[in-house]
mmCIF file of C-alpha atoms in Angstrom:
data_model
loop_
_atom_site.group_PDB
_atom_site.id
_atom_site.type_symbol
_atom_site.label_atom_id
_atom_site.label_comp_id
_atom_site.label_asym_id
_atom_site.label_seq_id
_atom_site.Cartn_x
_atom_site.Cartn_y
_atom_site.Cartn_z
ATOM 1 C CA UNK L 505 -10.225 -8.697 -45.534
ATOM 2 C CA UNK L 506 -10.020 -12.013 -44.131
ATOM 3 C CA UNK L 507 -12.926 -14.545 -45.052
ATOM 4 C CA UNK L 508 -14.516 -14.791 -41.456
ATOM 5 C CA UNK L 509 -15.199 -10.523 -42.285
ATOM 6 C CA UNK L 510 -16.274 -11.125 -45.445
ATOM 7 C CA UNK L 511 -18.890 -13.729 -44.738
ATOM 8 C CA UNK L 512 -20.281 -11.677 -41.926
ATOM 9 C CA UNK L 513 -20.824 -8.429 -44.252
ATOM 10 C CA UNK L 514 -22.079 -10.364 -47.032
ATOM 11 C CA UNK L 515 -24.909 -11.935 -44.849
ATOM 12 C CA UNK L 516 -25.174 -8.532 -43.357
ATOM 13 C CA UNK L 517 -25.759 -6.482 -47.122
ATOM 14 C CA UNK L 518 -27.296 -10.060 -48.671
ATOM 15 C CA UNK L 519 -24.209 -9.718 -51.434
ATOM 16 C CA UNK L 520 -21.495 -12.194 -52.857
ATOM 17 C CA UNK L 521 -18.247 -11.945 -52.215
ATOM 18 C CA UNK L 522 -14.992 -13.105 -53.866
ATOM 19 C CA UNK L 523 -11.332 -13.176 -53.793
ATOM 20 C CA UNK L 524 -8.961 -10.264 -55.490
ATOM 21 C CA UNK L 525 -8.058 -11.508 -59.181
ATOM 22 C CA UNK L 526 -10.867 -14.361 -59.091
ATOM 23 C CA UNK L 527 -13.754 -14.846 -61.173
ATOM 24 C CA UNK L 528 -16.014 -16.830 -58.608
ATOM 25 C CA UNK L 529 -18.576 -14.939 -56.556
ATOM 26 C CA UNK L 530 -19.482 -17.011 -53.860
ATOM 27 C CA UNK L 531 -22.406 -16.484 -51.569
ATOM 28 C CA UNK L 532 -22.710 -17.806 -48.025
ATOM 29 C CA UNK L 533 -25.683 -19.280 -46.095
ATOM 30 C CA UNK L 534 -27.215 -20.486 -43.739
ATOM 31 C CA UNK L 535 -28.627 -23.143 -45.258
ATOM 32 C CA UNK L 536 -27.860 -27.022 -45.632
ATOM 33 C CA UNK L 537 -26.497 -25.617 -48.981
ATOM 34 C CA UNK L 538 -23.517 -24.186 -47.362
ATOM 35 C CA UNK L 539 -21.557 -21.691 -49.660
ATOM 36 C CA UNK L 540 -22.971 -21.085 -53.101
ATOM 37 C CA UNK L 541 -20.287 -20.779 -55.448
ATOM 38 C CA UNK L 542 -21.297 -18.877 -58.994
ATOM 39 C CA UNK L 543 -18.562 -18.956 -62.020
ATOM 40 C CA UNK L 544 -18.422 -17.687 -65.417
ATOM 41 C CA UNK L 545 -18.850 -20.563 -68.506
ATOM 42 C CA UNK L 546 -18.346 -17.300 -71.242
ATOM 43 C CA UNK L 547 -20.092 -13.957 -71.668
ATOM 44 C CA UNK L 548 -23.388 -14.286 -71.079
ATOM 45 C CA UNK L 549 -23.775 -17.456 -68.971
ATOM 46 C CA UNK L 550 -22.629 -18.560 -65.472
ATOM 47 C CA UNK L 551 -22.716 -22.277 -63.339
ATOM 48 C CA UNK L 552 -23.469 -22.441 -59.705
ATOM 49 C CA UNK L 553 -22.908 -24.894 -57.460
ATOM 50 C CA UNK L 554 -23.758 -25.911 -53.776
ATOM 51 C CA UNK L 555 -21.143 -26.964 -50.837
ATOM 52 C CA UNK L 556 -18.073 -24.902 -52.055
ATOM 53 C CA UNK L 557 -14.832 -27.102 -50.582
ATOM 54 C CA UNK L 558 -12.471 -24.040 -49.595
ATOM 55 C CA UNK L 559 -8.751 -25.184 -50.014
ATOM 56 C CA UNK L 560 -6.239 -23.390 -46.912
ATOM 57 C CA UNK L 561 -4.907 -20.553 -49.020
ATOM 58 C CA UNK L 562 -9.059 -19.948 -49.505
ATOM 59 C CA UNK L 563 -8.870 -20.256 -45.853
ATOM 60 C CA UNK L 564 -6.096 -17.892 -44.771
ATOM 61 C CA UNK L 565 -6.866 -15.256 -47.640
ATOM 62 C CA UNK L 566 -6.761 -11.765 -46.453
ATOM 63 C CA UNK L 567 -7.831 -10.608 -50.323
ATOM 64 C CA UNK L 568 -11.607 -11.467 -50.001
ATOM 65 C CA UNK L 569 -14.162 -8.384 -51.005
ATOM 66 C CA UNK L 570 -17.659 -8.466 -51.038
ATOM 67 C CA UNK L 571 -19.741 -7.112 -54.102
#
């Protein structure tokens, strides 16, 4: 689905969504925040970071699923 989809049924079920053969879950909000982007360091642990910066193939993506 196309990101403008995604982002509406992942506020909708409160769930992350991500791009098809991507790591990255990425959360959207409402908030100053912005997007909430969460990625794998190894096994066990994960970073997170606040303002995700979407490049245009994020943009025009129809391969985004939500979790």
């Amino acid at each position: 689905m196309y990101i403008n989809q995604a982002v509406k049924q992942a506020l909708k079920t409160n769930k992350g969504m991500t791009r098809a053969d991507s790591d990255m879950v990425l959360f959207p909000t409402s908030s100053d925040f912005g997007c909430i982007l969460v990625v794998p360091c190894d096994s066990k642990n994960f970073k997170s970071s606040i303002r995700w910066n979407p490049n245009a193939e994020d943009l025009i993506a129809n391969d985004w699923e939500v979790l």
